[in-house]
Amino acid sequence: MKDLKITGNLPSGDALVVVIMVCVFVAGFAWSWGPLGWLIPSETFPLETRTAGFSFAVSSNMLCTFVIAQAFLSMLCHLRSGIFFFFAAWIVVMGLFALFLLPETKGVPVDEMVDRVWKQHWFWKRFFNDEQAVEKRETEMIRPHLI
């Protein structure tokens, strides 16, 4: 913006372009990553832990928003235009996380989410105790004492 004067005035044509670009950014965020912080926890937590999980997700979201808001100006001063590459890198990380670690839940009822989605997922299934595996471990723990 070579037309920016010392007084801080911006020509009205340039100001209109800035306003339009801000509106495009807000619309793009609202139609893409914006709602995911609310949508993913509401669809993925099982009924038994939904309240606690969703409250943790919302609290984490608000805490991270606060930290980013506090750090943004300092980062902007130090990184200058590099701050946009910093956030672009995080968008790539978020995209890879969503692509590889978030299973598709379309058409799966909420009460069947654990059995049909999470216990079948290649990564998350290791965090679920299968009843047969638990019984086997309990039997192995009791058996040495009986001998």
PDB file of C-alpha atoms in Angstrom:
ATOM      1  CA  MET A   1       0.000   0.000   0.000  1.00  0.00           C
ATOM      2  CA  LYS A   2       2.241   2.756  -1.283  1.00  0.00           C
ATOM      3  CA  ASP A   3      -0.556   5.303  -0.876  1.00  0.00           C
ATOM      4  CA  LEU A   4      -0.584   5.041   2.921  1.00  0.00           C
ATOM      5  CA  LYS A   5       0.343   8.454   4.256  1.00  0.00           C
ATOM      6  CA  ILE A   6       1.892   9.392   7.601  1.00  0.00           C
ATOM      7  CA  THR A   7      -1.536  10.487   8.799  1.00  0.00           C
ATOM      8  CA  GLY A   8      -2.796   6.925   8.415  1.00  0.00           C
ATOM      9  CA  ASN A   9      -5.290   7.736   5.685  1.00  0.00           C
ATOM     10  CA  LEU A  10      -6.048   5.060   3.144  1.00  0.00           C
ATOM     11  CA  PRO A  11      -7.676   5.873  -0.179  1.00  0.00           C
ATOM     12  CA  SER A  12     -11.322   4.805  -0.233  1.00  0.00           C
ATOM     13  CA  GLY A  13     -10.766   2.332  -3.084  1.00  0.00           C
ATOM     14  CA  ASP A  14      -8.023   0.546  -1.131  1.00  0.00           C
ATOM     15  CA  ALA A  15     -10.114   0.654   2.030  1.00  0.00           C
ATOM     16  CA  LEU A  16     -12.976  -1.028   0.180  1.00  0.00           C
ATOM     17  CA  VAL A  17     -10.617  -3.781  -1.007  1.00  0.00           C
ATOM     18  CA  VAL A  18      -9.447  -4.326   2.576  1.00  0.00           C
ATOM     19  CA  VAL A  19     -13.036  -4.582   3.847  1.00  0.00           C
ATOM     20  CA  ILE A  20     -13.936  -7.037   1.070  1.00  0.00           C
ATOM     21  CA  MET A  21     -10.865  -9.185   1.815  1.00  0.00           C
ATOM     22  CA  VAL A  22     -11.730  -9.267   5.532  1.00  0.00           C
ATOM     23  CA  CYS A  23     -15.282 -10.352   4.651  1.00  0.00           C
ATOM     24  CA  VAL A  24     -13.934 -13.089   2.354  1.00  0.00           C
ATOM     25  CA  PHE A  25     -11.637 -14.295   5.127  1.00  0.00           C
ATOM     26  CA  VAL A  26     -14.439 -14.379   7.718  1.00  0.00           C
ATOM     27  CA  ALA A  27     -16.788 -16.181   5.300  1.00  0.00           C
ATOM     28  CA  GLY A  28     -14.096 -18.705   4.379  1.00  0.00           C
ATOM     29  CA  PHE A  29     -13.333 -19.428   8.014  1.00  0.00           C
ATOM     30  CA  ALA A  30     -17.023 -19.695   8.907  1.00  0.00           C
ATOM     31  CA  TRP A  31     -17.580 -22.241   6.118  1.00  0.00           C
ATOM     32  CA  SER A  32     -14.461 -24.313   6.764  1.00  0.00           C
ATOM     33  CA  TRP A  33     -12.419 -24.629   9.987  1.00  0.00           C
ATOM     34  CA  GLY A  34     -14.535 -22.342  12.170  1.00  0.00           C
ATOM     35  CA  PRO A  35     -17.365 -24.703  13.109  1.00  0.00           C
ATOM     36  CA  LEU A  36     -15.150 -27.785  13.447  1.00  0.00           C
ATOM     37  CA  GLY A  37     -14.213 -26.959  17.040  1.00  0.00           C
ATOM     38  CA  TRP A  38     -17.902 -27.342  17.895  1.00  0.00           C
ATOM     39  CA  LEU A  39     -18.919 -29.989  15.375  1.00  0.00           C
ATOM     40  CA  ILE A  40     -16.260 -32.642  15.931  1.00  0.00           C
ATOM     41  CA  PRO A  41     -16.691 -32.961  19.732  1.00  0.00           C
ATOM     42  CA  SER A  42     -20.476 -33.009  19.421  1.00  0.00           C
ATOM     43  CA  GLU A  43     -20.359 -35.906  16.963  1.00  0.00           C
ATOM     44  CA  THR A  44     -17.493 -37.986  18.256  1.00  0.00           C
ATOM     45  CA  PHE A  45     -17.829 -38.262  22.022  1.00  0.00           C
ATOM     46  CA  PRO A  46     -19.878 -41.255  23.182  1.00  0.00           C
ATOM     47  CA  LEU A  47     -23.036 -40.575  25.162  1.00  0.00           C
ATOM     48  CA  GLU A  48     -21.428 -41.662  28.450  1.00  0.00           C
ATOM     49  CA  THR A  49     -18.689 -39.029  28.268  1.00  0.00           C
ATOM     50  CA  ARG A  50     -20.226 -36.412  25.984  1.00  0.00           C
ATOM     51  CA  THR A  51     -20.815 -33.758  28.655  1.00  0.00           C
ATOM     52  CA  ALA A  52     -17.336 -33.976  30.145  1.00  0.00           C
ATOM     53  CA  GLY A  53     -15.658 -34.306  26.758  1.00  0.00           C
ATOM     54  CA  PHE A  54     -17.526 -31.399  25.226  1.00  0.00           C
ATOM     55  CA  SER A  55     -16.837 -29.153  28.215  1.00  0.00           C
ATOM     56  CA  PHE A  56     -13.123 -30.017  27.960  1.00  0.00           C
ATOM     57  CA  ALA A  57     -13.160 -29.317  24.208  1.00  0.00           C
ATOM     58  CA  VAL A  58     -14.870 -25.937  24.658  1.00  0.00           C
ATOM     59  CA  SER A  59     -12.530 -24.961  27.506  1.00  0.00           C
ATOM     60  CA  SER A  60      -9.486 -25.956  25.447  1.00  0.00           C
ATOM     61  CA  ASN A  61     -10.794 -24.003  22.474  1.00  0.00           C
ATOM     62  CA  MET A  62     -11.284 -20.865  24.570  1.00  0.00           C
ATOM     63  CA  LEU A  63      -7.883 -21.215  26.249  1.00  0.00           C
ATOM     64  CA  CYS A  64      -6.106 -21.611  22.907  1.00  0.00           C
ATOM     65  CA  THR A  65      -8.002 -18.627  21.481  1.00  0.00           C
ATOM     66  CA  PHE A  66      -6.898 -16.540  24.467  1.00  0.00           C
ATOM     67  CA  VAL A  67      -3.240 -17.607  24.088  1.00  0.00           C
ATOM     68  CA  ILE A  68      -3.250 -16.878  20.346  1.00  0.00           C
ATOM     69  CA  ALA A  69      -4.860 -13.473  20.900  1.00  0.00           C
ATOM     70  CA  GLN A  70      -2.250 -12.573  23.533  1.00  0.00           C
ATOM     71  CA  ALA A  71       0.699 -13.753  21.440  1.00  0.00           C
ATOM     72  CA  PHE A  72      -0.405 -12.505  18.025  1.00  0.00           C
ATOM     73  CA  LEU A  73       0.932  -8.940  18.169  1.00  0.00           C
ATOM     74  CA  SER A  74       4.317  -9.976  19.563  1.00  0.00           C
ATOM     75  CA  MET A  75       4.590 -12.693  16.938  1.00  0.00           C
ATOM     76  CA  LEU A  76       3.591 -10.231  14.215  1.00  0.00           C
ATOM     77  CA  CYS A  77       6.339  -7.812  15.292  1.00  0.00           C
ATOM     78  CA  HIS A  78       9.001 -10.524  15.370  1.00  0.00           C
ATOM     79  CA  LEU A  79       7.959 -12.746  12.463  1.00  0.00           C
ATOM     80  CA  ARG A  80       6.438 -10.024  10.268  1.00  0.00           C
ATOM     81  CA  SER A  81       5.012 -11.743   7.200  1.00  0.00           C
ATOM     82  CA  GLY A  82       6.321 -15.066   8.526  1.00  0.00           C
ATOM     83  CA  ILE A  83       3.361 -15.189  10.891  1.00  0.00           C
ATOM     84  CA  PHE A  84       1.153 -16.104   7.947  1.00  0.00           C
ATOM     85  CA  PHE A  85       3.433 -19.043   7.121  1.00  0.00           C
ATOM     86  CA  PHE A  86       3.331 -20.042  10.795  1.00  0.00           C
ATOM     87  CA  PHE A  87      -0.459 -20.231  10.767  1.00  0.00           C
ATOM     88  CA  ALA A  88      -0.459 -21.841   7.309  1.00  0.00           C
ATOM     89  CA  ALA A  89       1.758 -24.605   8.705  1.00  0.00           C
ATOM     90  CA  TRP A  90      -0.752 -25.172  11.501  1.00  0.00           C
ATOM     91  CA  ILE A  91      -3.549 -25.425   8.941  1.00  0.00           C
ATOM     92  CA  VAL A  92      -1.556 -28.152   7.184  1.00  0.00           C
ATOM     93  CA  VAL A  93      -1.133 -29.969  10.521  1.00  0.00           C
ATOM     94  CA  MET A  94      -4.875 -29.639  11.237  1.00  0.00           C
ATOM     95  CA  GLY A  95      -5.712 -30.925   7.761  1.00  0.00           C
ATOM     96  CA  LEU A  96      -3.455 -33.961   8.159  1.00  0.00           C
ATOM     97  CA  PHE A  97      -4.929 -34.649  11.597  1.00  0.00           C
ATOM     98  CA  ALA A  98      -8.461 -34.499  10.214  1.00  0.00           C
ATOM     99  CA  LEU A  99      -7.546 -36.604   7.184  1.00  0.00           C
ATOM    100  CA  PHE A 100      -5.769 -39.414   9.016  1.00  0.00           C
ATOM    101  CA  LEU A 101      -7.063 -39.399  12.604  1.00  0.00           C
ATOM    102  CA  LEU A 102     -10.710 -38.348  12.440  1.00  0.00           C
ATOM    103  CA  PRO A 103     -12.966 -41.147  11.198  1.00  0.00           C
ATOM    104  CA  GLU A 104     -16.064 -40.570   9.091  1.00  0.00           C
ATOM    105  CA  THR A 105     -19.180 -40.563  11.260  1.00  0.00           C
ATOM    106  CA  LYS A 106     -21.796 -39.977   8.565  1.00  0.00           C
ATOM    107  CA  GLY A 107     -24.828 -42.200   9.056  1.00  0.00           C
ATOM    108  CA  VAL A 108     -23.608 -43.650  12.368  1.00  0.00           C
ATOM    109  CA  PRO A 109     -26.042 -43.234  15.284  1.00  0.00           C
ATOM    110  CA  VAL A 110     -24.545 -41.573  18.352  1.00  0.00           C
ATOM    111  CA  ASP A 111     -25.166 -44.587  20.590  1.00  0.00           C
ATOM    112  CA  GLU A 112     -23.196 -46.838  18.179  1.00  0.00           C
ATOM    113  CA  MET A 113     -20.281 -44.437  17.700  1.00  0.00           C
ATOM    114  CA  VAL A 114     -17.822 -46.270  19.960  1.00  0.00           C
ATOM    115  CA  ASP A 115     -18.383 -49.757  18.554  1.00  0.00           C
ATOM    116  CA  ARG A 116     -18.780 -48.875  14.880  1.00  0.00           C
ATOM    117  CA  VAL A 117     -16.276 -46.035  14.575  1.00  0.00           C
ATOM    118  CA  TRP A 118     -13.700 -45.665  17.345  1.00  0.00           C
ATOM    119  CA  LYS A 119     -13.062 -49.353  18.081  1.00  0.00           C
ATOM    120  CA  GLN A 120     -12.623 -49.995  14.337  1.00  0.00           C
ATOM    121  CA  HIS A 121     -10.276 -47.066  13.625  1.00  0.00           C
ATOM    122  CA  TRP A 122      -6.647 -48.036  12.930  1.00  0.00           C
ATOM    123  CA  PHE A 123      -5.228 -45.592  15.497  1.00  0.00           C
ATOM    124  CA  TRP A 124      -7.889 -45.034  18.173  1.00  0.00           C
ATOM    125  CA  LYS A 125      -8.799 -48.702  18.710  1.00  0.00           C
ATOM    126  CA  ARG A 126      -5.737 -49.178  20.940  1.00  0.00           C
ATOM    127  CA  PHE A 127      -7.299 -46.864  23.543  1.00  0.00           C
ATOM    128  CA  PHE A 128     -10.358 -49.047  24.049  1.00  0.00           C
ATOM    129  CA  ASN A 129     -10.424 -52.068  26.330  1.00  0.00           C
ATOM    130  CA  ASP A 130     -12.095 -55.011  24.706  1.00  0.00           C
ATOM    131  CA  GLU A 131     -14.148 -56.984  27.255  1.00  0.00           C
ATOM    132  CA  GLN A 132     -12.533 -60.286  26.224  1.00  0.00           C
ATOM    133  CA  ALA A 133      -9.040 -58.828  26.580  1.00  0.00           C
ATOM    134  CA  VAL A 134      -9.894 -57.467  30.022  1.00  0.00           C
ATOM    135  CA  GLU A 135     -11.259 -60.854  31.147  1.00  0.00           C
ATOM    136  CA  LYS A 136      -8.152 -62.598  29.809  1.00  0.00           C
ATOM    137  CA  ARG A 137      -5.866 -60.234  31.732  1.00  0.00           C
ATOM    138  CA  GLU A 138      -7.891 -60.652  34.907  1.00  0.00           C
ATOM    139  CA  THR A 139      -7.751 -64.444  34.539  1.00  0.00           C
ATOM    140  CA  GLU A 140      -3.988 -64.335  34.008  1.00  0.00           C
ATOM    141  CA  MET A 141      -3.592 -62.194  37.112  1.00  0.00           C
ATOM    142  CA  ILE A 142      -5.683 -64.559  39.255  1.00  0.00           C
ATOM    143  CA  ARG A 143      -4.247 -67.833  37.891  1.00  0.00           C
ATOM    144  CA  PRO A 144      -0.699 -67.551  39.373  1.00  0.00           C
ATOM    145  CA  HIS A 145      -2.191 -67.134  42.845  1.00  0.00           C
ATOM    146  CA  LEU A 146      -4.177 -70.353  42.515  1.00  0.00           C
ATOM    147  CA  ILE A 147      -1.169 -72.501  41.634  1.00  0.00           C
TER     148      ILE A 147
END
